[in-house]
mmCIF file of C-alpha atoms in Angstrom:
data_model
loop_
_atom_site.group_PDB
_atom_site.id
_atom_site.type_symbol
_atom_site.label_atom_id
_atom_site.label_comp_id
_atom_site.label_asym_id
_atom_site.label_seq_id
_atom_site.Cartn_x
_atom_site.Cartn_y
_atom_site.Cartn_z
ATOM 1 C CA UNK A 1 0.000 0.000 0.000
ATOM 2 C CA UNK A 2 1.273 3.386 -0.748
ATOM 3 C CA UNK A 3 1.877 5.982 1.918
ATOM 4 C CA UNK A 4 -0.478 8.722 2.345
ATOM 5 C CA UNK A 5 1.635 12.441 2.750
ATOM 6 C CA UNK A 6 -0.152 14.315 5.376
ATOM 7 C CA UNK A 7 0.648 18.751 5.168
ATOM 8 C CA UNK A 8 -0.339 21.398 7.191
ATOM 9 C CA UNK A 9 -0.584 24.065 4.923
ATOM 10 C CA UNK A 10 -0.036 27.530 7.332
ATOM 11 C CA UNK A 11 -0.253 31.043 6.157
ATOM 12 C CA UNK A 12 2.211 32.980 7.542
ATOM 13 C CA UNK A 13 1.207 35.982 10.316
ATOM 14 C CA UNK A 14 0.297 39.436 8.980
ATOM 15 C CA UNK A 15 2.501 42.308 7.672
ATOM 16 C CA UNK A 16 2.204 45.830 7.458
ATOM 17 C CA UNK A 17 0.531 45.550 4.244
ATOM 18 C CA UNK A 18 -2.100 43.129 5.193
ATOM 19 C CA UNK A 19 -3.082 45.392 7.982
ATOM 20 C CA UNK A 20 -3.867 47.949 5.218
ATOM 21 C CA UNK A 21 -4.888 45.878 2.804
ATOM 22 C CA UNK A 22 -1.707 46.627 0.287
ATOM 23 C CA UNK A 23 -1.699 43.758 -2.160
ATOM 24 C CA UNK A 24 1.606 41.535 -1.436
ATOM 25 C CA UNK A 25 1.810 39.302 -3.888
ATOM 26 C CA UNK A 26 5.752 37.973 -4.649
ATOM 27 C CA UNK A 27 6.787 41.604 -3.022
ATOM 28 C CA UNK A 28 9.079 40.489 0.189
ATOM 29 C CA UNK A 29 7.228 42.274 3.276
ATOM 30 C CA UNK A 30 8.429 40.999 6.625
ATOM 31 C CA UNK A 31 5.644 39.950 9.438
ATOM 32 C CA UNK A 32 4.935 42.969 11.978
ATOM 33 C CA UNK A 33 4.466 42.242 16.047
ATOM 34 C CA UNK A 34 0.922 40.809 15.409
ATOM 35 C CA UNK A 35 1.882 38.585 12.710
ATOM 36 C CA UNK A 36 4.863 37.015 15.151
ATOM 37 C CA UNK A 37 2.081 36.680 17.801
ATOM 38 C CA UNK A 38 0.002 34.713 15.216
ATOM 39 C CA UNK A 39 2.888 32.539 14.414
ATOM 40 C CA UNK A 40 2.970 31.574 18.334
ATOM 41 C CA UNK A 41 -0.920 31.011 18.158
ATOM 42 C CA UNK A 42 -0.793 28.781 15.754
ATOM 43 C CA UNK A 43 1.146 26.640 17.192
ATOM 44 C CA UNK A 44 -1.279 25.162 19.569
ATOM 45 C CA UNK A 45 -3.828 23.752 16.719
ATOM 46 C CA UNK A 46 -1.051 21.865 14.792
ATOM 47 C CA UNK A 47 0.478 20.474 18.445
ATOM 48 C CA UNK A 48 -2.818 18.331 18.464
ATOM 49 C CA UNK A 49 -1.110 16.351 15.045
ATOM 50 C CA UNK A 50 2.146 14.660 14.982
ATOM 51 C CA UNK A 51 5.003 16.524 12.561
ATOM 52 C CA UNK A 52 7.790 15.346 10.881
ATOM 53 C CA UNK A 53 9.696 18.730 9.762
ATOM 54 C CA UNK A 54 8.918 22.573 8.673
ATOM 55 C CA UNK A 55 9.112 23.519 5.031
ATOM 56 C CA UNK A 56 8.476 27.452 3.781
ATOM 57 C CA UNK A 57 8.009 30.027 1.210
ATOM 58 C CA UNK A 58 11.532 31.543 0.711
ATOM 59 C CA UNK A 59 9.830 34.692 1.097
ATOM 60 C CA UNK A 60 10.220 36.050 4.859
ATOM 61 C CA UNK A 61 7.061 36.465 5.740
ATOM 62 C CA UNK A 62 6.418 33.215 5.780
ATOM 63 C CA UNK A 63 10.214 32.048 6.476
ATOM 64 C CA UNK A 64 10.001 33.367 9.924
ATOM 65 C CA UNK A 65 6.484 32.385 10.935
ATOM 66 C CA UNK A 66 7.959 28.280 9.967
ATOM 67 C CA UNK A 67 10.956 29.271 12.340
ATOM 68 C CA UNK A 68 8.667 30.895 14.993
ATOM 69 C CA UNK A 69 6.517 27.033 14.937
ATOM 70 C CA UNK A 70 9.242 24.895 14.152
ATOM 71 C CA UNK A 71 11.025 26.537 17.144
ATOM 72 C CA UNK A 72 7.623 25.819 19.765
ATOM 73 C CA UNK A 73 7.225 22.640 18.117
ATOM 74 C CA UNK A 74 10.829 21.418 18.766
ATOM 75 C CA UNK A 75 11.097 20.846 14.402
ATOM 76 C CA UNK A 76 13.660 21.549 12.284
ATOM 77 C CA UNK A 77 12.846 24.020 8.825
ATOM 78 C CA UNK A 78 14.577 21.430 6.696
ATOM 79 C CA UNK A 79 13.668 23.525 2.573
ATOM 80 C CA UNK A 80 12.639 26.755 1.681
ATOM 81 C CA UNK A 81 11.047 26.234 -1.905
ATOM 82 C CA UNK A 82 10.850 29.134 -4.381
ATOM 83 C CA UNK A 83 7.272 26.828 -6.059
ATOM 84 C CA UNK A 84 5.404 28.181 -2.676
ATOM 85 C CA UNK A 85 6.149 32.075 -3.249
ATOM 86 C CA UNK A 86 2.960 33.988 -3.288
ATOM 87 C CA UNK A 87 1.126 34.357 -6.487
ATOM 88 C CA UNK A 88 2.970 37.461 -8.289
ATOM 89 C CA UNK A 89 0.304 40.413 -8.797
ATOM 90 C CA UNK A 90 2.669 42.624 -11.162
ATOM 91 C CA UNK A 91 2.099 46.026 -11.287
ATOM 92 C CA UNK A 92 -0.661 45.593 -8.648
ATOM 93 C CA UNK A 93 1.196 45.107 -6.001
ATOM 94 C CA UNK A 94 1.983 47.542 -3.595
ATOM 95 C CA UNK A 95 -1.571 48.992 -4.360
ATOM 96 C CA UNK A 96 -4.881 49.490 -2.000
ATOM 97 C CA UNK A 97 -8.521 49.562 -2.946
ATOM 98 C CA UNK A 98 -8.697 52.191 -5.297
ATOM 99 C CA UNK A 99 -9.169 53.715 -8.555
ATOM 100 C CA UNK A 100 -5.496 52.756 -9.430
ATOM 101 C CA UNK A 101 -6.070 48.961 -8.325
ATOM 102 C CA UNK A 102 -9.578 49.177 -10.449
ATOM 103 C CA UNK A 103 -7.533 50.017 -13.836
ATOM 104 C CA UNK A 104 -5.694 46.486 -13.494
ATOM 105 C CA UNK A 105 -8.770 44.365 -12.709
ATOM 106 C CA UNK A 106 -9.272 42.030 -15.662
ATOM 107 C CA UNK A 107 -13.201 41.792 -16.080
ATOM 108 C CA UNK A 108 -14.407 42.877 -12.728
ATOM 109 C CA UNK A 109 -12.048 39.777 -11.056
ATOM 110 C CA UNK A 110 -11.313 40.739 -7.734
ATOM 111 C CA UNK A 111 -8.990 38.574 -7.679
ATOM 112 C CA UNK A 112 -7.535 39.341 -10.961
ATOM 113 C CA UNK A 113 -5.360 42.046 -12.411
ATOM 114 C CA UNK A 114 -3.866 42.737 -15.315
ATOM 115 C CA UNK A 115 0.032 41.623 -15.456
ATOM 116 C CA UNK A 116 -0.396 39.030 -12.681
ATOM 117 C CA UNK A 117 0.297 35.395 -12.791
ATOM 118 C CA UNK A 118 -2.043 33.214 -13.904
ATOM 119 C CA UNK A 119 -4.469 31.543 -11.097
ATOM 120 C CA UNK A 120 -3.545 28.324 -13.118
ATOM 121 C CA UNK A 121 0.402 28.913 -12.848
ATOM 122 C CA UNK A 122 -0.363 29.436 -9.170
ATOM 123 C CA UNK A 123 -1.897 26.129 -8.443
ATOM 124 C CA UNK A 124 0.415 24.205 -10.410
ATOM 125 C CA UNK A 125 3.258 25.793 -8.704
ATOM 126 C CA UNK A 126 2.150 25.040 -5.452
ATOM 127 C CA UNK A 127 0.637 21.522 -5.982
ATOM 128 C CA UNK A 128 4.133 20.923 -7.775
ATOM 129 C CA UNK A 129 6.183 21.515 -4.673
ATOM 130 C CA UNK A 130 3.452 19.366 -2.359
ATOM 131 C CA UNK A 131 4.075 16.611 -4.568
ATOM 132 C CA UNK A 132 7.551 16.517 -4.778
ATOM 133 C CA UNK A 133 7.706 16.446 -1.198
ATOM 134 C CA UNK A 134 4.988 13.893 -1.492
ATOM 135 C CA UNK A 135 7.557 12.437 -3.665
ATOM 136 C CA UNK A 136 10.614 12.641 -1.520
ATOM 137 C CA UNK A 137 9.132 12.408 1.284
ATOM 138 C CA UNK A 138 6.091 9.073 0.997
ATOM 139 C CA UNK A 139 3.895 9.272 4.703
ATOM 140 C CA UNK A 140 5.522 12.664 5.821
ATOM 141 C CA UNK A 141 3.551 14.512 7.701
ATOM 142 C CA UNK A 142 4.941 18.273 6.642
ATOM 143 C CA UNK A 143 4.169 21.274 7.768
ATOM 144 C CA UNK A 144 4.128 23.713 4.870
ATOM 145 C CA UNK A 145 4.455 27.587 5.581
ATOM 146 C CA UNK A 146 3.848 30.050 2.659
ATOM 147 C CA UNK A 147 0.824 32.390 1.410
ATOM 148 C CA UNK A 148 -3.173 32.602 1.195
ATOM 149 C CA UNK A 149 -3.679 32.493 -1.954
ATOM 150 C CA UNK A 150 -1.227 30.142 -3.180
ATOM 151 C CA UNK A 151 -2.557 27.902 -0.711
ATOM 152 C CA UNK A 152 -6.186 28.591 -1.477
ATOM 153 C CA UNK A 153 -5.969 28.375 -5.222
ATOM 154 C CA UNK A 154 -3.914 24.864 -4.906
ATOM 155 C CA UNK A 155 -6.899 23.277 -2.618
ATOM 156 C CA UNK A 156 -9.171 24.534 -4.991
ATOM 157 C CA UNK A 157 -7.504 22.762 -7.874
ATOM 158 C CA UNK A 158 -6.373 19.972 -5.545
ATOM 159 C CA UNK A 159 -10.102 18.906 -3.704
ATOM 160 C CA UNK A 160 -12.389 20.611 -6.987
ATOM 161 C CA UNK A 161 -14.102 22.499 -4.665
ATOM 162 C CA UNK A 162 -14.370 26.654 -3.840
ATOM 163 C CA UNK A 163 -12.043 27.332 -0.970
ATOM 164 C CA UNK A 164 -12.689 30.560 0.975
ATOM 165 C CA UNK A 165 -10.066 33.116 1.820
ATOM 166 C CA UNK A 166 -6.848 31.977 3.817
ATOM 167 C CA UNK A 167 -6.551 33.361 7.261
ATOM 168 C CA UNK A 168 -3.937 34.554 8.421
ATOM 169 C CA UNK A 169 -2.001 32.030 10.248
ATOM 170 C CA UNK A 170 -4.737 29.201 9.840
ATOM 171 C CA UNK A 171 -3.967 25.660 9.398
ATOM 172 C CA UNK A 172 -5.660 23.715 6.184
ATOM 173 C CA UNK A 173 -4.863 19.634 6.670
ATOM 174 C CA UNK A 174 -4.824 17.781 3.896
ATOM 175 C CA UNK A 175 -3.646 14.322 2.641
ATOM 176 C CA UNK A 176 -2.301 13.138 -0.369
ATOM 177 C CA UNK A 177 -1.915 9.744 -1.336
ATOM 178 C CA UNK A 178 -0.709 8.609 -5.248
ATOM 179 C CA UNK A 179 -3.764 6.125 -5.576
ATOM 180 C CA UNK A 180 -6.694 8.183 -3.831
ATOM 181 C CA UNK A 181 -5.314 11.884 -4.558
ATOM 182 C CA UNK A 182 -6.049 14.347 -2.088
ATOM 183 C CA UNK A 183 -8.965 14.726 0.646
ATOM 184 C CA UNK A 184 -8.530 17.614 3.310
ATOM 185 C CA UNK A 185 -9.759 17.200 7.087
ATOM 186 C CA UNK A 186 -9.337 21.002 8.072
ATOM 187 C CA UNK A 187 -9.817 24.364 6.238
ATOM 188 C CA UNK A 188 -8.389 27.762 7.818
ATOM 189 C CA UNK A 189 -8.718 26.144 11.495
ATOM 190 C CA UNK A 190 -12.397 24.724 10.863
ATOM 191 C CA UNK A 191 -12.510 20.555 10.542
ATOM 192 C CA UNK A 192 -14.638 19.359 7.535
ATOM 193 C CA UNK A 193 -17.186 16.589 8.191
ATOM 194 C CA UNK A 194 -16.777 15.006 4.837
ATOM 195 C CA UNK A 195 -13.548 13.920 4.045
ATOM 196 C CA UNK A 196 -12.411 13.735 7.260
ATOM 197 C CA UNK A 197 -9.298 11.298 8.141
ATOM 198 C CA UNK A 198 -8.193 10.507 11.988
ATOM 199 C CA UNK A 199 -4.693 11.979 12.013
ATOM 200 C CA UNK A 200 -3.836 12.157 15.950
ATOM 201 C CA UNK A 201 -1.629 9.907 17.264
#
C-alpha cells in the first residue's frame, strides 16, 4: 500500500501591508508584532497532530512564521522552496482599494489584475512543490508555511471544490496519497465533516 503524505498548509502571520490591505503578492514584506504573535498562536492547533519537519516560502514572511513554529514545536525548517512564493500580482502590487487597483482588474475579477500570474500557474506551482515532497518524502507529515492564496488556489484545484479566503495564520490539513489523490480534514482552522481522516496519534 502506498503511503499517504499528510501537510499542514499555514499562512504565515500578517505584515504591514495586510493590515492595510496593500496587495503583497511575490513583493518580500516581513511579518509585523501581530503577525509574530500569530505565528505563536498557531502553534497550539497543529500540536494536536504529529510533525515530521517545517518547510516554507523563501519569502520572509512566511520564512520566519515556519521558524517561529518549528522553534515551539521542537522541528527543524529542513527547505525553503521558491514553487510556494505567493502568487505574483505585477504592477498591482503595492496597491490598496482604489481607482489605481480598479484600472488592473481584468473583467471585474477581484482577484484578478492585469500583469499578474495566472491563477492556473499558481496552483500548479504550489501543488508541484506538495508533490515533490509527497515524492521525496512518501507518509511525511509536513508542515508547509507560505501564502493565502497560493494555498487557497492549490486546494481549490487539488479537492475541486471553492475554498474561501486563507486566514492569516490558519492551518488547512490535507492528505495526499498517489492512488486516492487528495482529501482535506481542516480548512483555515475549521474541521470538515466530509472527508475527514483521523490523524492524531
Amino acid at each position: 500500500m502506498t503511503a499517504t503524505t499528510t501537510f499542514a498548509l499555514v499562512r504565515h502571520g500578517q505584515t504591514d501591508w495586510n493590515a492595510i490591505g496593500r496587495i503583497q503578492g511575490a513583493t518580500d514584506v516581513p511579518l509585523n508584532d501581530v503577525g509574530r504573535g500569530q505565528a505563536t498562536e498557531a502553534v497550539a492547533p497543529l500540536a494536536q497532530y504529529e510533525w515530521d519537519f517545517v518547510v516554507a516560502s523563501p519569502l520572509s514572511r512566511a520564512a520566519e512564521t515556519a521558524d517561529i513554529i518549528a522553534a515551539d514545536l521542537g522541528l527543524e525548517v529542513t527547505r525553503h522552496l521558491p514553487g510556494l512564493v505567493e502568487r505574483n500580482y505585477g504592477p498591482a502590487e503595492g496597491l490598496s482599494a482604489g481607482p489605481a487597483l480598479d484600472a488592473l482588474r481584468v473583467d471585474g475579477d477581484s482577484g484578478s489584475f492585469r500583469g499578474a500570474e495566472a491563477a492556473l500557474s499558481v496552483s500548479n506551482r504550489g501543488l508541484g512543490a506538495l508533490h515533490q515532497l509527497a515524492e521525496d518524502y512518501p507518509g511525511a507529515r509536513i508542515i508547509v508555511v507560505c501564502h493565502g492564496t497560493l494555498i487557497r488556489l492549490s486546494l481549490m484545484a487539488a479537492l475541486e471544490r471553492d475554498i474561501p479566503p486563507i486566514l492569516n495564520a490558519a492551518m488547512s490539513v490535507v492528505q495526499f496519497s498517489p492512488e486516492a489523490g487528495w482529501t482535506a480534514s481542516v480548512i483555515n482552522n475549521e474541521p470538515l465533516e466530509a472527508d475527514a481522516v483521523a490523524l492524531a496519534g
